[in-house]
Amino acid sequence: MVCASAEQPGGVCIVTLGCSKNLVDSERLGSCLRYAGWQVRYDCEPAADDVLVLNTCGFIGDAQEESVNYILRAVELQQHGQLRDLLVMGCLSQRFGQELRAEIPEVAHWYGARDLGAVLAYFDLPQELLRRVPRHASAHSHYAYLKIAEGCNRHCHFCAIPGIRGGYRSVAPERLLEEARGLVADGAKELILVAQELTSYGQDLPHRPTLLQLLEGLEAIEGLGWIRMHYAYPTGYPLEVLEWMRSSKKACRYFDLPLQHISDRVLRSMNRTHTSQSTYALIEKVRTLLPEASLRTSLIVGYPTEGEAEFRQLEEFVRQVEFDQVGVFTYSSEAGTYAGDHLEDCVPEAEKHARRDAIMELQQEISARRLARFVGQTMPVLIDDRVGAHEWVGRMEFASPEVDGEVQVRSPEQPLTVGQFARVRITASDTYDLEARVEFSECKEQRTELR
């Protein structure tokens, strides 16, 4: 075994597969290693003297396959002397560690999703660094993810997360505010709150701090422009947060509500605690208080109890509500989940994909119509990247990075910089993206006031 040592630091390549919550774990690890003198790079091609740390995803079949394929490629690199060592961590090894050790014995170092301290021990570093060392973003320093909780207590019948990540554990607000201040000091203009779900935040902590209190604390951080929230479970959503979103100058009016389905029969089978009635009521409250807000949801088609009637109900729901963004996933039967172990995966794969395509085709028409309302409007955008001599890519407050559409910005007279807010006039729209021209390269007000 090639063992690393903090006395002889070298290069570490950290590759993250899966979600933004995994990315936060990779950044926490990478920040500790850099503090100890290691040369850390993210999502790179590893060099021969690098330790490669692969942070895997094990949520559904496609993600598992991607992770396994990457492990096998890394094993080949190691066998040809193109790696110093290989460490595999994250959700896949947490969920299937015993099987993976047997099937891929070439990997000597396996760590689960809860084993960051053990990974540090490999590098001869103490676990307390995870509390002492500030986390730094790995790439786009002008936005950063803030993971406010770990695990989940919901036990949806299709989901393996509670078995992988454990029960819901909120991060203390004082720790989150300290982390947020550090990220803003590093240049973050936007913080994106993530967890398996945000709705339960604080209920497991002493004094039961609320999500609203955390948001108000974040709002007070000088230099922060936008606060965005992802993954809000619909049951028990704190309505006072909607009032905060309406009044705050830093709140992105962006409502991410993973509903999964609308059929009461399917929802009961999924062990979801919301109903079609409560779902429509919550959406009505959002649209009443925040009529300009962007609504995003995720849906599952082809769940074992979804027949043709239930699918048509879901299709009509999407047509009626007119979400701004929808992610549609075909059901994946996962061992260790209630549905995977007790329900027959009876919808043929071809039918699952046909249902997904039908929803997405419908949503494309809706998305195009929703985006068209911005044409002629003047609004602030956060510049994410430069793509040409006079062309940049940015986002309005109604779009999240990597998952939603972009604003393609032309600014022939005024140079822009990544991470700045610029005021633009929207000149055109298509299914997912907008085109715009800069009006003012400096933008003191980040709130969009739609006419």
XYZ file of C-alpha atoms in Angstrom:
451
model
C 0.000 0.000 0.000
C 1.235 3.463 -0.890
C 0.472 5.546 2.181
C 0.338 9.315 2.118
C 1.753 11.466 4.846
C 1.113 15.038 5.889
C 4.927 15.402 6.208
C 5.328 14.635 2.499
C 2.352 16.323 0.845
C 1.851 15.944 -2.856
C -1.048 16.119 -5.277
C -4.647 15.102 -4.653
C -7.278 14.946 -7.379
C -10.831 14.894 -6.003
C -13.523 13.813 -8.466
C -17.143 14.280 -7.410
C -20.014 12.325 -8.902
C -23.648 12.999 -8.054
C -25.300 15.930 -6.346
C -24.296 19.259 -4.839
C -24.417 17.689 -1.368
C -21.592 15.372 -2.420
C -19.735 18.405 -3.757
C -19.876 20.055 -0.327
C -18.306 16.937 1.226
C -15.531 17.010 -1.389
C -14.890 20.686 -0.695
C -14.698 20.095 3.051
C -12.152 17.337 2.477
C -10.187 19.352 -0.074
C -10.053 22.408 2.177
C -8.555 20.331 5.003
C -5.968 18.802 2.676
C -4.947 22.188 1.302
C -4.612 23.479 4.855
C -2.172 20.607 5.496
C -0.103 21.473 2.438
C -1.496 19.151 -0.220
C -1.931 20.411 -3.775
C -5.639 19.801 -4.348
C -7.388 19.850 -7.713
C -11.024 19.035 -8.423
C -12.637 17.052 -11.240
C -9.364 16.739 -13.095
C -7.331 14.187 -14.972
C -5.075 12.736 -12.259
C -1.306 12.791 -12.634
C 0.950 9.823 -11.934
C 1.954 11.123 -8.491
C -1.612 12.045 -7.468
C -3.792 10.418 -4.889
C -7.186 10.143 -6.603
C -10.188 10.514 -4.291
C -13.402 9.463 -6.011
C -16.582 10.656 -4.269
C -19.302 8.393 -5.666
C -23.080 8.514 -6.067
C -25.217 5.472 -5.305
C -28.736 6.885 -5.480
C -30.207 5.119 -8.526
C -29.048 2.624 -11.124
C -27.700 5.094 -13.700
C -25.648 6.930 -11.070
C -24.348 3.647 -9.674
C -23.264 2.525 -13.139
C -21.449 5.815 -13.756
C -19.615 5.485 -10.438
C -18.605 1.864 -11.028
C -17.342 2.672 -14.521
C -15.231 5.514 -13.144
C -13.809 3.231 -10.444
C -12.833 0.662 -13.060
C -11.117 3.326 -15.175
C -9.238 4.555 -12.107
C -8.155 1.001 -11.270
C -6.712 0.697 -14.764
C -4.788 3.950 -14.304
C -3.413 2.703 -11.009
C -2.359 -0.635 -12.494
C -0.415 1.227 -15.196
C 1.386 3.358 -12.629
C -0.574 6.493 -13.456
C -1.809 7.054 -9.897
C -0.063 7.248 -6.559
C -3.111 5.714 -4.856
C -6.892 5.405 -5.193
C -9.498 6.143 -2.527
C -13.209 5.535 -3.150
C -15.701 7.238 -0.859
C -19.306 8.423 -0.852
C -22.774 7.022 -1.286
C -21.973 4.043 -3.534
C -19.400 2.597 -1.157
C -21.609 3.406 1.837
C -24.455 1.449 0.280
C -22.623 -1.408 -1.423
C -19.272 -1.473 0.370
C -19.193 -5.198 1.093
C -20.111 -6.169 -2.453
C -17.666 -3.683 -3.971
C -14.767 -4.938 -1.878
C -15.454 -8.438 -3.167
C -15.994 -7.454 -6.805
C -13.202 -4.866 -7.154
C -10.429 -6.078 -4.817
C -7.902 -3.879 -6.642
C -9.233 -0.912 -4.628
C -7.609 -0.984 -1.199
C -9.315 2.025 0.353
C -13.106 2.194 0.629
C -14.923 4.838 2.675
C -18.618 5.527 3.123
C -20.564 8.763 2.850
C -20.135 9.338 6.595
C -16.383 8.660 6.704
C -14.712 12.010 6.006
C -12.784 11.701 9.240
C -11.454 8.302 8.182
C -10.370 9.721 4.814
C -8.411 12.407 6.658
C -6.806 9.688 8.782
C -5.446 8.115 5.593
C -3.530 11.363 5.081
C -2.388 11.305 8.731
C -4.644 14.239 9.527
C -6.918 14.620 12.580
C -10.687 14.584 12.232
C -11.031 17.866 14.112
C -9.787 19.680 11.019
C -13.302 19.268 9.649
C -14.487 21.702 12.322
C -11.444 23.966 12.378
C -10.712 24.544 8.696
C -13.034 26.829 6.697
C -14.567 25.286 3.595
C -13.621 26.887 0.300
C -15.591 26.426 -2.910
C -13.949 24.189 -5.490
C -14.743 26.049 -8.682
C -17.218 28.899 -9.154
C -16.349 31.031 -6.151
C -19.130 33.514 -7.017
C -21.732 30.954 -5.948
C -21.509 28.204 -3.367
C -23.680 25.499 -1.859
C -24.448 25.554 1.853
C -25.476 22.122 3.147
C -27.686 22.835 6.142
C -28.516 19.249 7.115
C -27.502 15.666 6.519
C -29.661 12.563 6.069
C -33.432 12.206 6.036
C -36.258 10.900 8.237
C -38.971 10.800 5.554
C -38.448 7.180 4.394
C -40.121 7.569 1.007
C -40.573 4.058 -0.341
C -38.562 4.654 -3.507
C -35.598 6.361 -1.833
C -32.386 4.849 -0.472
C -31.035 8.038 1.131
C -31.987 7.297 4.777
C -30.114 4.008 4.513
C -27.101 5.718 2.964
C -26.906 8.979 4.873
C -28.777 8.128 8.066
C -31.405 10.150 9.887
C -31.931 13.892 9.586
C -29.227 15.918 11.313
C -29.374 19.707 11.117
C -26.162 21.719 11.207
C -26.185 24.270 14.016
C -27.050 27.753 12.723
C -23.960 29.354 14.228
C -21.739 26.934 12.288
C -23.655 27.597 9.084
C -23.401 31.358 9.489
C -19.666 31.100 10.114
C -19.264 28.937 7.016
C -21.411 31.305 4.976
C -19.370 34.338 6.011
C -16.220 32.556 4.897
C -17.704 31.667 1.518
C -18.827 35.256 0.976
C -15.387 36.497 1.999
C -14.015 34.172 -0.702
C -16.210 35.915 -3.271
C -19.566 34.116 -3.174
C -22.361 36.416 -4.308
C -24.968 33.639 -4.164
C -25.504 30.944 -1.524
C -27.634 27.939 -2.415
C -29.096 26.087 0.555
C -29.172 22.324 0.068
C -30.068 19.264 2.117
C -32.023 16.134 1.412
C -34.918 18.419 2.324
C -34.976 21.872 3.918
C -38.419 21.776 5.509
C -37.320 19.873 8.630
C -34.381 22.154 9.391
C -33.750 22.771 13.099
C -36.429 20.480 14.499
C -33.786 18.061 15.818
C -31.602 20.716 17.474
C -31.767 22.167 20.999
C -33.801 25.381 21.089
C -35.318 24.297 17.720
C -33.960 27.065 15.477
C -36.151 27.643 12.438
C -35.353 27.840 8.759
C -36.602 31.430 8.802
C -34.147 32.378 11.558
C -31.302 30.868 9.565
C -32.367 32.767 6.442
C -32.547 36.040 8.349
C -29.044 35.419 9.689
C -27.739 34.788 6.192
C -29.522 37.887 4.912
C -27.514 40.029 7.316
C -24.172 38.973 5.791
C -22.636 41.951 4.043
C -21.608 41.321 0.451
C -24.058 38.491 -0.174
C -26.390 39.170 -3.099
C -28.675 36.145 -3.476
C -29.973 33.399 -1.200
C -31.527 30.440 -2.994
C -33.236 27.355 -1.563
C -33.402 23.859 -3.023
C -35.348 20.719 -2.076
C -38.273 21.762 0.137
C -40.504 18.877 1.208
C -44.138 19.975 0.648
C -45.607 18.713 3.949
C -45.055 21.193 6.750
C -43.406 23.807 4.564
C -42.942 26.899 6.787
C -45.234 29.486 5.264
C -43.408 32.315 7.043
C -40.533 31.623 4.639
C -42.807 32.657 1.768
C -43.393 36.001 3.480
C -39.642 36.378 3.895
C -39.077 35.598 0.219
C -41.597 38.276 -0.711
C -39.964 41.014 1.355
C -36.247 40.175 1.364
C -33.981 41.958 -1.111
C -31.671 38.934 -1.146
C -34.180 36.097 -1.456
C -34.363 34.487 -4.871
C -38.027 33.988 -5.669
C -37.324 30.441 -6.656
C -39.409 27.658 -5.195
C -38.013 24.122 -5.506
C -40.679 21.607 -4.502
C -39.915 17.929 -5.314
C -43.476 16.591 -5.516
C -42.803 13.239 -7.272
C -46.481 12.724 -8.180
C -50.028 14.078 -7.813
C -52.115 10.887 -7.667
C -53.171 10.206 -4.085
C -52.966 6.481 -4.748
C -49.375 6.751 -5.958
C -48.398 9.197 -3.217
C -49.681 6.812 -0.530
C -47.741 3.962 -2.090
C -44.633 6.166 -2.150
C -45.146 6.949 1.566
C -45.337 10.639 0.789
C -47.355 12.566 3.369
C -48.765 15.237 1.060
C -51.931 14.770 -0.983
C -53.194 16.194 -4.236
C -55.386 18.619 -2.276
C -52.570 19.848 -0.031
C -50.252 20.149 -3.027
C -52.652 22.347 -4.984
C -53.263 24.436 -1.841
C -49.543 25.026 -1.288
C -48.964 25.996 -4.915
C -51.904 28.404 -4.718
C -50.336 30.063 -1.655
C -47.023 30.405 -3.464
C -48.634 31.885 -6.553
C -50.754 34.257 -4.455
C -47.901 35.569 -2.308
C -45.207 35.366 -5.008
C -46.915 35.519 -8.399
C -43.600 36.202 -10.144
C -41.792 33.263 -8.505
C -40.214 30.466 -10.488
C -41.570 27.017 -9.570
C -39.432 23.926 -10.054
C -40.410 20.339 -9.291
C -39.203 16.791 -9.854
C -41.503 13.914 -10.815
C -41.240 10.130 -11.009
C -43.025 8.230 -13.765
C -43.437 4.474 -13.992
C -43.728 3.861 -10.246
C -45.237 0.385 -9.631
C -48.699 1.683 -8.699
C -48.856 4.201 -11.564
C -51.366 3.008 -14.145
C -52.541 4.849 -17.221
C -55.141 6.819 -15.230
C -52.583 7.970 -12.651
C -50.175 9.028 -15.375
C -52.883 11.032 -17.149
C -53.638 12.736 -13.838
C -49.961 13.662 -13.510
C -49.893 14.968 -17.070
C -52.943 17.137 -16.445
C -51.386 18.429 -13.233
C -48.288 19.615 -15.129
C -50.538 21.230 -17.742
C -52.613 23.073 -15.129
C -49.878 24.315 -12.809
C -47.395 25.439 -15.491
C -44.145 24.945 -13.631
C -41.169 26.912 -14.863
C -38.854 23.904 -14.654
C -39.597 20.189 -14.297
C -37.227 17.266 -13.913
C -38.767 13.892 -14.808
C -37.183 10.619 -13.712
C -38.155 7.084 -14.620
C -38.672 4.868 -11.594
C -35.637 2.837 -10.600
C -36.282 -0.205 -8.392
C -33.628 -0.078 -5.677
C -32.773 -2.938 -3.322
C -33.050 -1.887 0.300
C -36.000 0.420 -0.315
C -39.559 -0.595 0.529
C -40.709 -0.346 -3.087
C -37.691 -2.230 -4.355
C -38.142 -5.041 -1.861
C -41.940 -5.317 -1.768
C -43.440 -3.957 -5.007
C -43.198 -5.502 -8.441
C -41.517 -3.205 -10.950
C -44.378 -3.807 -13.352
C -44.218 -0.837 -15.754
C -42.071 -1.791 -18.780
C -38.968 0.346 -19.316
C -40.174 1.419 -22.742
C -43.426 2.673 -21.200
C -41.552 4.519 -18.462
C -39.490 6.347 -21.057
C -42.550 7.099 -23.173
C -44.256 8.667 -20.147
C -41.168 10.683 -19.308
C -40.906 11.938 -22.893
C -44.596 12.893 -22.937
C -44.230 15.003 -19.781
C -41.040 16.619 -21.023
C -42.590 17.462 -24.405
C -45.503 19.100 -22.621
C -43.141 20.936 -20.282
C -41.056 22.280 -23.155
C -44.112 24.130 -24.454
C -44.850 25.455 -20.973
C -41.242 26.492 -20.307
C -41.073 28.378 -23.589
C -44.297 30.211 -22.775
C -43.155 31.034 -19.230
C -39.797 32.374 -20.411
C -41.393 34.550 -23.075
C -42.855 36.765 -20.341
C -39.367 38.116 -19.632
C -38.792 39.507 -23.140
C -38.604 43.293 -22.950
C -37.955 43.246 -19.207
C -34.881 44.781 -17.593
C -33.400 42.706 -14.809
C -30.187 41.903 -12.943
C -28.256 38.786 -13.878
C -25.319 37.149 -12.162
C -22.515 36.590 -14.687
C -21.329 32.962 -14.604
C -18.898 32.708 -17.511
C -17.353 34.415 -20.516
C -18.022 32.606 -23.802
C -16.795 35.076 -26.453
C -15.164 38.424 -27.107
C -18.336 40.305 -26.195
C -20.493 37.463 -24.915
C -21.155 36.151 -21.434
C -23.499 33.671 -19.801
C -25.463 34.616 -16.717
C -28.555 33.786 -14.693
C -31.522 35.688 -13.382
C -32.756 35.035 -9.847
C -35.349 32.628 -11.265
C -32.737 30.078 -12.391
C -30.295 27.902 -10.474
C -26.851 26.972 -11.822
C -26.349 23.718 -13.721
C -30.012 22.667 -13.656
C -31.899 25.601 -15.198
C -31.636 27.818 -18.248
C -29.172 30.631 -18.858
C -29.164 34.214 -20.066
C -26.843 34.733 -23.036
C -25.581 38.278 -22.585
C -24.051 40.534 -25.251
C -22.025 43.479 -24.044
C -19.999 44.946 -26.925
C -19.259 48.278 -25.222
C -18.865 47.314 -21.556
C -16.617 44.454 -20.402
C -18.098 42.209 -17.722
C -16.472 39.995 -15.117
C -17.529 36.609 -13.805
C -19.306 36.989 -10.471
C -20.672 40.478 -11.003
C -24.298 41.525 -11.217
C -25.176 43.322 -14.453
C -28.467 44.882 -15.466
C -29.652 43.606 -18.833
C -32.616 43.925 -21.148
C -34.073 40.612 -22.324
C -34.297 40.602 -26.110
C -35.346 37.029 -26.986
C -36.311 33.675 -25.491
C -36.493 30.032 -26.527
C -37.444 26.809 -24.735
C -34.918 27.059 -21.926
C -32.695 30.136 -22.375
C -32.885 33.881 -22.783
C -30.877 36.392 -24.814
C -30.063 39.832 -23.470
C -28.056 42.983 -23.975
C -26.322 44.848 -21.181
C -27.817 48.151 -20.114
C -25.585 48.791 -17.079
C -22.512 46.765 -16.183
C -22.901 47.808 -12.550
C -26.056 46.725 -10.778
C -26.595 47.740 -7.156
C -30.102 46.260 -6.903
C -30.216 42.481 -7.417
C -33.987 42.176 -7.071
C -36.012 41.832 -10.281
C -39.081 44.049 -10.444
C -41.264 42.690 -13.208
C -43.737 44.942 -14.933
